[in-house]
Short mmCIF file of C-alpha atoms in Angstrom, two decimals:
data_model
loop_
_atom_site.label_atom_id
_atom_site.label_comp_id
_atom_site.label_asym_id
_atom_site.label_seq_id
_atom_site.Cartn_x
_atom_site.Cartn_y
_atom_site.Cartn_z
CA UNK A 1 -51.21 12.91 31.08
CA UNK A 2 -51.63 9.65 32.42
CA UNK A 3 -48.27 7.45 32.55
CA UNK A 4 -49.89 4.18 30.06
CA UNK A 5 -49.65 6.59 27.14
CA UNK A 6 -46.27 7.47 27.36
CA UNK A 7 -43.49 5.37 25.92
CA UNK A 8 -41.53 3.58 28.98
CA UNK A 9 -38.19 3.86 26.50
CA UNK A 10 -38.23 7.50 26.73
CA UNK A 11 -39.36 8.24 30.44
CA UNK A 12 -36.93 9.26 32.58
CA UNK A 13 -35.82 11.56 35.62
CA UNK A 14 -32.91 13.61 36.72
CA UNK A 15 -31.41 10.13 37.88
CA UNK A 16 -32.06 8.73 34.13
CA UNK A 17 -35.00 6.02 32.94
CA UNK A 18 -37.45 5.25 35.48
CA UNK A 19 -36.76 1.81 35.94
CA UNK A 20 -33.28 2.66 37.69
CA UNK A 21 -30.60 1.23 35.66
CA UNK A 22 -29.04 4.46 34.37
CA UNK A 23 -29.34 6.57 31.39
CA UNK A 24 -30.15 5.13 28.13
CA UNK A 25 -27.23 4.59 25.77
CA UNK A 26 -27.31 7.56 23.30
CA UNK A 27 -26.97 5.57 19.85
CA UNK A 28 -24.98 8.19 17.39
CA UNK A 29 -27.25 8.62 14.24
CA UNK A 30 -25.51 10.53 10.95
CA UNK A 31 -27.38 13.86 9.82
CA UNK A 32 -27.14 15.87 7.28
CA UNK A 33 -24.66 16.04 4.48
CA UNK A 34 -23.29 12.93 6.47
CA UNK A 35 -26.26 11.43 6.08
CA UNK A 36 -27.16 12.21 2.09
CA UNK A 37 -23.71 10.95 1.18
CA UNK A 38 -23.61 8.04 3.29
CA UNK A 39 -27.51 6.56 1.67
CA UNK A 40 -25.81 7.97 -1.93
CA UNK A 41 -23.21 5.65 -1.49
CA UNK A 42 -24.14 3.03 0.65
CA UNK A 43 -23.82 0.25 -1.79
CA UNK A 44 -19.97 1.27 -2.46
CA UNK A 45 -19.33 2.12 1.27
CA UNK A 46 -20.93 -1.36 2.24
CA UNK A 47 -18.69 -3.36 -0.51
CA UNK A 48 -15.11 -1.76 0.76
CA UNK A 49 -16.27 -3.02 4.50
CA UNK A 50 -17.17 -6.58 3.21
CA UNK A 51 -14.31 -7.18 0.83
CA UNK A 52 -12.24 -5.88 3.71
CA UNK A 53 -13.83 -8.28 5.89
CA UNK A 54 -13.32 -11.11 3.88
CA UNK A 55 -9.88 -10.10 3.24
CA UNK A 56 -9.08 -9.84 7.00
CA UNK A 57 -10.68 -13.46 7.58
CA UNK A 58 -8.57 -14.99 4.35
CA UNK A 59 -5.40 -13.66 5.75
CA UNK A 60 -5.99 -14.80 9.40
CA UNK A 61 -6.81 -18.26 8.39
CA UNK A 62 -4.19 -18.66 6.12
CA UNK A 63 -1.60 -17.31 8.45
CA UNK A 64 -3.12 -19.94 11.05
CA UNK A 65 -2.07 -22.63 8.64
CA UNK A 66 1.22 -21.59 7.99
CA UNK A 67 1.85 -21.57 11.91
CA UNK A 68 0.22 -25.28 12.50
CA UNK A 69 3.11 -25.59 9.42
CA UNK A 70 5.86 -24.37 10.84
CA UNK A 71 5.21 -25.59 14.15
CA UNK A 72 5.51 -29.64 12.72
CA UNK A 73 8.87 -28.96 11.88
CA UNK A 74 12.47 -28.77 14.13
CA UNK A 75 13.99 -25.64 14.87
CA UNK A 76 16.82 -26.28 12.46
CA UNK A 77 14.64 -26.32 9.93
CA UNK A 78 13.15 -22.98 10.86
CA UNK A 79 15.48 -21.01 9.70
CA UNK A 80 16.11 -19.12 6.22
CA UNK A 81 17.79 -21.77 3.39
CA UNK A 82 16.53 -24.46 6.31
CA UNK A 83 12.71 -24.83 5.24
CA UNK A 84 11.67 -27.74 3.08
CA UNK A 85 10.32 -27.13 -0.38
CA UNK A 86 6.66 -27.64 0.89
CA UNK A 87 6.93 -24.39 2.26
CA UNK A 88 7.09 -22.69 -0.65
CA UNK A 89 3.16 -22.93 -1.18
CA UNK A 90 2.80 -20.73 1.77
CA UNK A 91 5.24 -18.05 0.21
CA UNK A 92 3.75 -18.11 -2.89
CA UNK A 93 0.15 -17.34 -0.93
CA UNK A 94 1.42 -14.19 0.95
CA UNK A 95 3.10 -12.93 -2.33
CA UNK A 96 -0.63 -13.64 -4.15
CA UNK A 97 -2.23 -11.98 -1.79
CA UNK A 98 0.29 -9.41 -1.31
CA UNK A 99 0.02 -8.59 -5.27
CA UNK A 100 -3.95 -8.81 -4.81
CA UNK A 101 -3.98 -6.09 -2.15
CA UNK A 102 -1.77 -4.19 -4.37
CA UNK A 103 -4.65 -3.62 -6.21
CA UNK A 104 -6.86 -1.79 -4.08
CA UNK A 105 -5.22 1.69 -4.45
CA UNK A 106 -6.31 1.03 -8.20
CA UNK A 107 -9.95 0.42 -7.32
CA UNK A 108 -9.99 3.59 -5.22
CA UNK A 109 -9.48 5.63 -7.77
CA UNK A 110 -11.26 4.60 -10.47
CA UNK A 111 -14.03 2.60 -9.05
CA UNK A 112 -14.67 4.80 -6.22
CA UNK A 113 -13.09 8.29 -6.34
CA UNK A 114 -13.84 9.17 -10.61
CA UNK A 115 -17.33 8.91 -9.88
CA UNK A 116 -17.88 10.12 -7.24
CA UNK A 117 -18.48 13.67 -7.74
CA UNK A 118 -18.60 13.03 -11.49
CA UNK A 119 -21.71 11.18 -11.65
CA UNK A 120 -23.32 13.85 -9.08
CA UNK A 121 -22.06 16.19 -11.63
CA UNK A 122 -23.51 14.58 -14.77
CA UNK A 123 -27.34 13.67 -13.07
CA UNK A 124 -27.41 17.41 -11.88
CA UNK A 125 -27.99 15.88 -8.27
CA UNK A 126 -24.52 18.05 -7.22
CA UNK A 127 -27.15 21.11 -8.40
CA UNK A 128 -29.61 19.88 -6.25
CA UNK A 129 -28.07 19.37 -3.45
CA UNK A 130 -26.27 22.89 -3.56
CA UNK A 131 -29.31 24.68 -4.65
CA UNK A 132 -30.76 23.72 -0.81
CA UNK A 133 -28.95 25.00 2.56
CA UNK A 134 -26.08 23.27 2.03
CA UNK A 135 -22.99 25.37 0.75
CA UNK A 136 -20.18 23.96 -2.01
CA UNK A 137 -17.79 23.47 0.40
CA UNK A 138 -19.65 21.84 3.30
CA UNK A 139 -21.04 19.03 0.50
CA UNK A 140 -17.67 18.83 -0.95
CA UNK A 141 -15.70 18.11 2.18
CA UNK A 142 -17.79 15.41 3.28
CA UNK A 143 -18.07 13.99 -0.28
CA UNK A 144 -14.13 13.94 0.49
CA UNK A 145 -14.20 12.96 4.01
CA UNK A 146 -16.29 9.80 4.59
CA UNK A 147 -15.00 7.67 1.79
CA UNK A 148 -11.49 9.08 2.34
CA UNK A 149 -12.01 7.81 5.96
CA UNK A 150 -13.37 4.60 4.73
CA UNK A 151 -10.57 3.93 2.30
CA UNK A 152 -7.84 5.12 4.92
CA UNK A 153 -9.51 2.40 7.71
CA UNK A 154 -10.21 -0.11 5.11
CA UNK A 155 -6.53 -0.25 3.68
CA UNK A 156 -4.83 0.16 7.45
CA UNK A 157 -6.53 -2.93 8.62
CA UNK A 158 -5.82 -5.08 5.51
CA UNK A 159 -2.04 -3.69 5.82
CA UNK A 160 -2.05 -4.45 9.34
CA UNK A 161 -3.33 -8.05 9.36
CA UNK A 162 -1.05 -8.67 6.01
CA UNK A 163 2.17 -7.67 8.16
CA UNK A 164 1.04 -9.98 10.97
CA UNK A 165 0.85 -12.40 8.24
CA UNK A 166 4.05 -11.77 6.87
CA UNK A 167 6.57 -10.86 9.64
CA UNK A 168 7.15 -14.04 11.30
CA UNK A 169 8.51 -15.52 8.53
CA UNK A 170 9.90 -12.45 5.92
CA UNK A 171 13.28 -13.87 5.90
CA UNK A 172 11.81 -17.33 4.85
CA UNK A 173 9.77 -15.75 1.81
CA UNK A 174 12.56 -15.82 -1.26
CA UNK A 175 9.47 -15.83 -4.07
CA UNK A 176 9.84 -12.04 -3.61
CA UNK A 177 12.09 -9.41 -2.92
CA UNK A 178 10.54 -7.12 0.45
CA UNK A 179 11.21 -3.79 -2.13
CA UNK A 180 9.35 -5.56 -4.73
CA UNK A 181 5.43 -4.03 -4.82
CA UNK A 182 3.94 -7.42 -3.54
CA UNK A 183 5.45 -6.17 0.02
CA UNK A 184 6.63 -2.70 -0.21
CA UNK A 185 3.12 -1.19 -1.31
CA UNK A 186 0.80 -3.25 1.31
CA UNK A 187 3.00 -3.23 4.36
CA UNK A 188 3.53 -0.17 6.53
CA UNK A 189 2.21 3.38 6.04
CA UNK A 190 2.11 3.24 2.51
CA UNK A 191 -1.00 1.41 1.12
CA UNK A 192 -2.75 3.65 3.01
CA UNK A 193 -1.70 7.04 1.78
CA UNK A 194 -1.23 5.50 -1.93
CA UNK A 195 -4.84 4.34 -1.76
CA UNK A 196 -5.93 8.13 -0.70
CA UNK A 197 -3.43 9.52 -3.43
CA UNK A 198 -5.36 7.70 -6.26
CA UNK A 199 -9.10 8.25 -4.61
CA UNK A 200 -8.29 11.72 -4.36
CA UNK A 201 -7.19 12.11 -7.79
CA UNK A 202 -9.83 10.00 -9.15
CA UNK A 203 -12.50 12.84 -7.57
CA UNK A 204 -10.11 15.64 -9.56
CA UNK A 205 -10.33 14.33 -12.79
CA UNK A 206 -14.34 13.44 -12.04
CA UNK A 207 -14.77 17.09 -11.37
CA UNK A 208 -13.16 18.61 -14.60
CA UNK A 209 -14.33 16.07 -16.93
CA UNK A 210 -17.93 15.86 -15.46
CA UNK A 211 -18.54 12.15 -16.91
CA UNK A 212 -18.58 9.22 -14.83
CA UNK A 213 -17.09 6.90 -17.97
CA UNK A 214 -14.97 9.08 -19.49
CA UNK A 215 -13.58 9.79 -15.64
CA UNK A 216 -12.71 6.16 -15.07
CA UNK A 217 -11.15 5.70 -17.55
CA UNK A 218 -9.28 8.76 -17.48
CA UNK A 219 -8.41 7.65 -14.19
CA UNK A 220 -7.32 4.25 -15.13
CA UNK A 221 -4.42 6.13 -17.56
CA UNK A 222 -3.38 7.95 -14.47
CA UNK A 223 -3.19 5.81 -12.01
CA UNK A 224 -1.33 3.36 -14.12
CA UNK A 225 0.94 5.90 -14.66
CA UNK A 226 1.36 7.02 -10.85
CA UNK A 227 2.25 3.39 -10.39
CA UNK A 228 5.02 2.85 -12.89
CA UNK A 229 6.72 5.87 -11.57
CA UNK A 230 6.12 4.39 -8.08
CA UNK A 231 7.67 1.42 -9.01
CA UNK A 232 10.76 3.20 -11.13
CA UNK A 233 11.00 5.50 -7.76
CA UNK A 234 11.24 2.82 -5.07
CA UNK A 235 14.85 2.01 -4.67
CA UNK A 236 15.32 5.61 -4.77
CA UNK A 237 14.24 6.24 -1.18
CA UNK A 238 17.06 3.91 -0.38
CA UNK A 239 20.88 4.62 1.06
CA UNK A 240 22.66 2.39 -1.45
CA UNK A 241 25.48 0.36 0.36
CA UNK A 242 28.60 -1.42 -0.86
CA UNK A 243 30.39 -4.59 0.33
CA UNK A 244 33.59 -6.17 -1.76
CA UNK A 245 36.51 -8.22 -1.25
CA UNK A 246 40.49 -7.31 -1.90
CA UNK A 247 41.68 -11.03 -1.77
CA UNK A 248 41.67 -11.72 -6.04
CA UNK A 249 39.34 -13.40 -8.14
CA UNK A 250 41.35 -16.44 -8.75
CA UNK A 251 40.52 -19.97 -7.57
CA UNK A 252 39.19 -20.23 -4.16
CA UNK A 253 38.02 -16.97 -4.13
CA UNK A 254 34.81 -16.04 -3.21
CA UNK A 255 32.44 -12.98 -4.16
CA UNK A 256 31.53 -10.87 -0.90
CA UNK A 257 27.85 -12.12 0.65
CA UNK A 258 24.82 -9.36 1.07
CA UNK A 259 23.65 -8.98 5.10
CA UNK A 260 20.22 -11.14 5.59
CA UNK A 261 17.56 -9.58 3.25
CA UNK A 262 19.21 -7.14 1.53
CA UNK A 263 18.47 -6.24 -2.20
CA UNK A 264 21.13 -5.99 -4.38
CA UNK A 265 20.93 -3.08 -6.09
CA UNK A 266 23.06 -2.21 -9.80
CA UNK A 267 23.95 -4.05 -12.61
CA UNK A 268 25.23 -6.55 -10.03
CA UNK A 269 29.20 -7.83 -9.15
CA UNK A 270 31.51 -5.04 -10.26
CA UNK A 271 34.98 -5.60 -9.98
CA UNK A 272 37.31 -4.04 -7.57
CA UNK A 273 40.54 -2.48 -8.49
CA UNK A 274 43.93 -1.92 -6.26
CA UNK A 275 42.88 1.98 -6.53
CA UNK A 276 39.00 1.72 -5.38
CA UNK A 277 37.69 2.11 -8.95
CA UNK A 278 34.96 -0.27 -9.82
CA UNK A 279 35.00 -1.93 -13.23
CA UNK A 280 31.62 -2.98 -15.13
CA UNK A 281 31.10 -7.00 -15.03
CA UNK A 282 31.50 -6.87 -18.75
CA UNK A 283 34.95 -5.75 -18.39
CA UNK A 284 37.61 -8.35 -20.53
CA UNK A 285 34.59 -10.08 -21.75
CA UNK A 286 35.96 -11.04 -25.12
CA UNK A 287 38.42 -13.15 -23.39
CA UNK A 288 35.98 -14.91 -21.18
CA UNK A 289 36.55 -18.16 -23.64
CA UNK A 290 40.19 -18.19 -22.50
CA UNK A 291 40.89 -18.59 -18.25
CA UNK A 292 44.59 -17.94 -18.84
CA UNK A 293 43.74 -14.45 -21.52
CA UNK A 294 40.80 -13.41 -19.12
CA UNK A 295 42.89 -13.44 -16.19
CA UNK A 296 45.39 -11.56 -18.00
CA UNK A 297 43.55 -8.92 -18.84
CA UNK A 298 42.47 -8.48 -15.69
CA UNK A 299 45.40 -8.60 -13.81
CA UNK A 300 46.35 -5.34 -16.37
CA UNK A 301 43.66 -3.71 -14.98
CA UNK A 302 44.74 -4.64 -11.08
CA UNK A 303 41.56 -6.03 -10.31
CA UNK A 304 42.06 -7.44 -6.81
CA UNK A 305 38.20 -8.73 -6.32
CA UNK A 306 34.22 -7.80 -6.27
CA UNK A 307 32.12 -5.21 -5.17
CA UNK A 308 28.25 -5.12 -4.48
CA UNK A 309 25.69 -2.62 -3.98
CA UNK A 310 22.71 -3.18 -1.77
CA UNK A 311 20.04 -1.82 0.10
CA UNK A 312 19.70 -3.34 3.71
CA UNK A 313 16.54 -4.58 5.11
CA UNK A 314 16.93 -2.26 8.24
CA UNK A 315 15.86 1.07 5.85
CA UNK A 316 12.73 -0.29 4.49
CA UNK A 317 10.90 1.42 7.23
CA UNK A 318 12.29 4.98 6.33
CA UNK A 319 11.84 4.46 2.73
CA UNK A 320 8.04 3.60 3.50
CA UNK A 321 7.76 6.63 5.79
CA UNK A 322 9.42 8.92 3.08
CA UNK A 323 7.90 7.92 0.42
CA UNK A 324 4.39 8.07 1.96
CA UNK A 325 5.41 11.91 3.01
CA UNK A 326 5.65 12.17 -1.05
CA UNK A 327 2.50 10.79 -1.95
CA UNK A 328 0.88 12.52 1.20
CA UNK A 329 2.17 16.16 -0.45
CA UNK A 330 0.54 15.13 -3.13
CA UNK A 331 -2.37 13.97 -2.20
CA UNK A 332 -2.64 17.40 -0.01
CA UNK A 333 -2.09 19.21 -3.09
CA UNK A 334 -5.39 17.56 -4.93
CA UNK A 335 -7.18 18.27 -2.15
CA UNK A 336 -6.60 22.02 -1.90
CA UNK A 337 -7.61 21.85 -5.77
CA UNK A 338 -10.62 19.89 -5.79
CA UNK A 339 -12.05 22.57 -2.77
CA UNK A 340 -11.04 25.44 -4.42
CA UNK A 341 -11.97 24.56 -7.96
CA UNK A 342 -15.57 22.85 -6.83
CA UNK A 343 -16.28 26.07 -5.09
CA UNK A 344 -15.84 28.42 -8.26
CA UNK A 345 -16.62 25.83 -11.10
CA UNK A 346 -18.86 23.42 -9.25
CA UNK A 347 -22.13 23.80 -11.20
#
């Protein structure tokens, strides 16, 4: 065969291409299942990438302005209590944004995950595609896989550049407390496994109800649900500390002050006895009209000063980690149902 009908791109030798300059680059292509469910999905797939994207660029420039800010002013001033009121706008932004992102696990699960299998389910394409060489469980694991992937990748970079955003200044930030869901949910380990949590159980409830609407808004119920228990669950992970005082309550006497950042946790102030008992803040409130009568009656009870409960800034790691290990249990748990219930009941 003479060597002007061949295509240069593909000639080559032991040594690689003819031309000497190595071997071509092998480009990696998807195939298969990988393949089906990535063109299925390709609109959905594309929109996580660019909203992450954008998200990505938003934080980055706004954290760039809010270090040109903090840069104008002197170091006194940088410093928590220290900052001028101006930089309050900035706070506000990262607890915005922070409550925005706090949204994503949401859209995971209903937008993405209930109809995912669901509307394969209801157009009969989950028949078709089962009916060829492909087995149940091959087509549902990657069903599972590559958007799982995507929404783990997606949420881990948008976590990532929102901590960069936010540590440099997360003692400055008073809008917010760091337990509140604004900061808790999209720093750390957790958006990510919350986001697969609520995908995962969005593709459950699309495979027993079978309807992409009805799914969704199934979904909608559950997640919502998932998240007020979140939220009710939160302080839970913690270690609850105490700090008090023993010097009275009289005059002069101040109530004991929280380490940097920590959350005060309780009904708040409690009052201290001589014995270690603590007394609700309501205690001798019907004399609260009356100095002389409300110190009375609290001298009867031998209150000697305040007590506090808190949870220190130093354990929000752990709490992230363990309550991630929850979620991830859970999440493990939907999994091993969705396989083995899609390959009895799929069709």
């Amino acid at each position: 065969m003479s060597t002007l009908t061949q295509d240069p791109a593909r000639t080559t030798t032991d040594e690689g291409p003819q031309n000497g300059r190595g071997s071509w680059p092998v480009i990696p292509r998807l195939r298969g299942t990988a393949w089906l469910v990535w063109r299925q999905h390709r609109a959905a797939f594309w929109t996580i990438i660019a909203a992450t994207l954008v998200g990505v660029i938003a934080m980055v420039v706004l954290r760039g302005q809010m270090m040109d800010y903090l840069g104008t002013l002197e170091p006194t001033q940088r410093r928590p209590g220290g900052l001028p009121p101006e930089f309050d706008t900035y706070g506000n932004l990262i607890v915005d944004v922070g409550s925005a992102l706090g949204w994503f696990p949401i859209l995971a699960g209903v937008l993405l995950g209930a109809p995912f299998i669901a509307g394969d389910l209801e157009t009969g394409t989950a028949k078709l595609v089962t009916s060829q060489s492909v087995s149940r469980l091959r087509w549902l694991t990657m069903k599972l896989a590559m958007p799982a992937a995507l929404v783990a990748l997606s949420t881990g970079v948008l976590s990532a550049v929102f901590n960069w955003w936010w540590t440099p200044v997360n003692g400055f930030v008073t809008q917010v407390d760091w337990i509140a869901g604004p900061i808790f949910n999209v720093t750390g380990i957790v958006p990510v496994v919350y986001a697969l949590l609520t995908f995962t159980v969005g593709v459950a409830v699309g495979l027993l109800l079978r309807r992409t609407l009805v799914s969704m808004v199934v979904t909608l119920g559950i997640v919502t649900a998932i998240g007020f228990v979140w939220g009710e669950m939160r302080s839970s992970l913690g270690t609850i500390m105490s700090v008090s005082t023993n010097k009275g309550i009289g005059p002069g006497a101040r109530q004991p002050e929280l380490p940097a950042m920590a959350v005060e946790q309780g009904q708040g102030t409690y009052f201290l006895t001589s014995s270690g008992d603590r007394l609700d803040w309501m205690t001798c409130l019907d004399k609260m009209g009356n100095d002389k009568a409300h110190t009375a009656c609290l001298e009867s009870k031998h209150v000697v000063g305040w007590s506090k409960d808190y949870i220190p800034f130093e354990q929000m790691a752990t709490m992230q980690w363990l309550g991630a290990g929850i979620m991830f249990a859970i999440t493990a748990a939907v999994v091993a149902f969705i396989v083995v219930w899609g390959r009895k009941r799929l069709l």
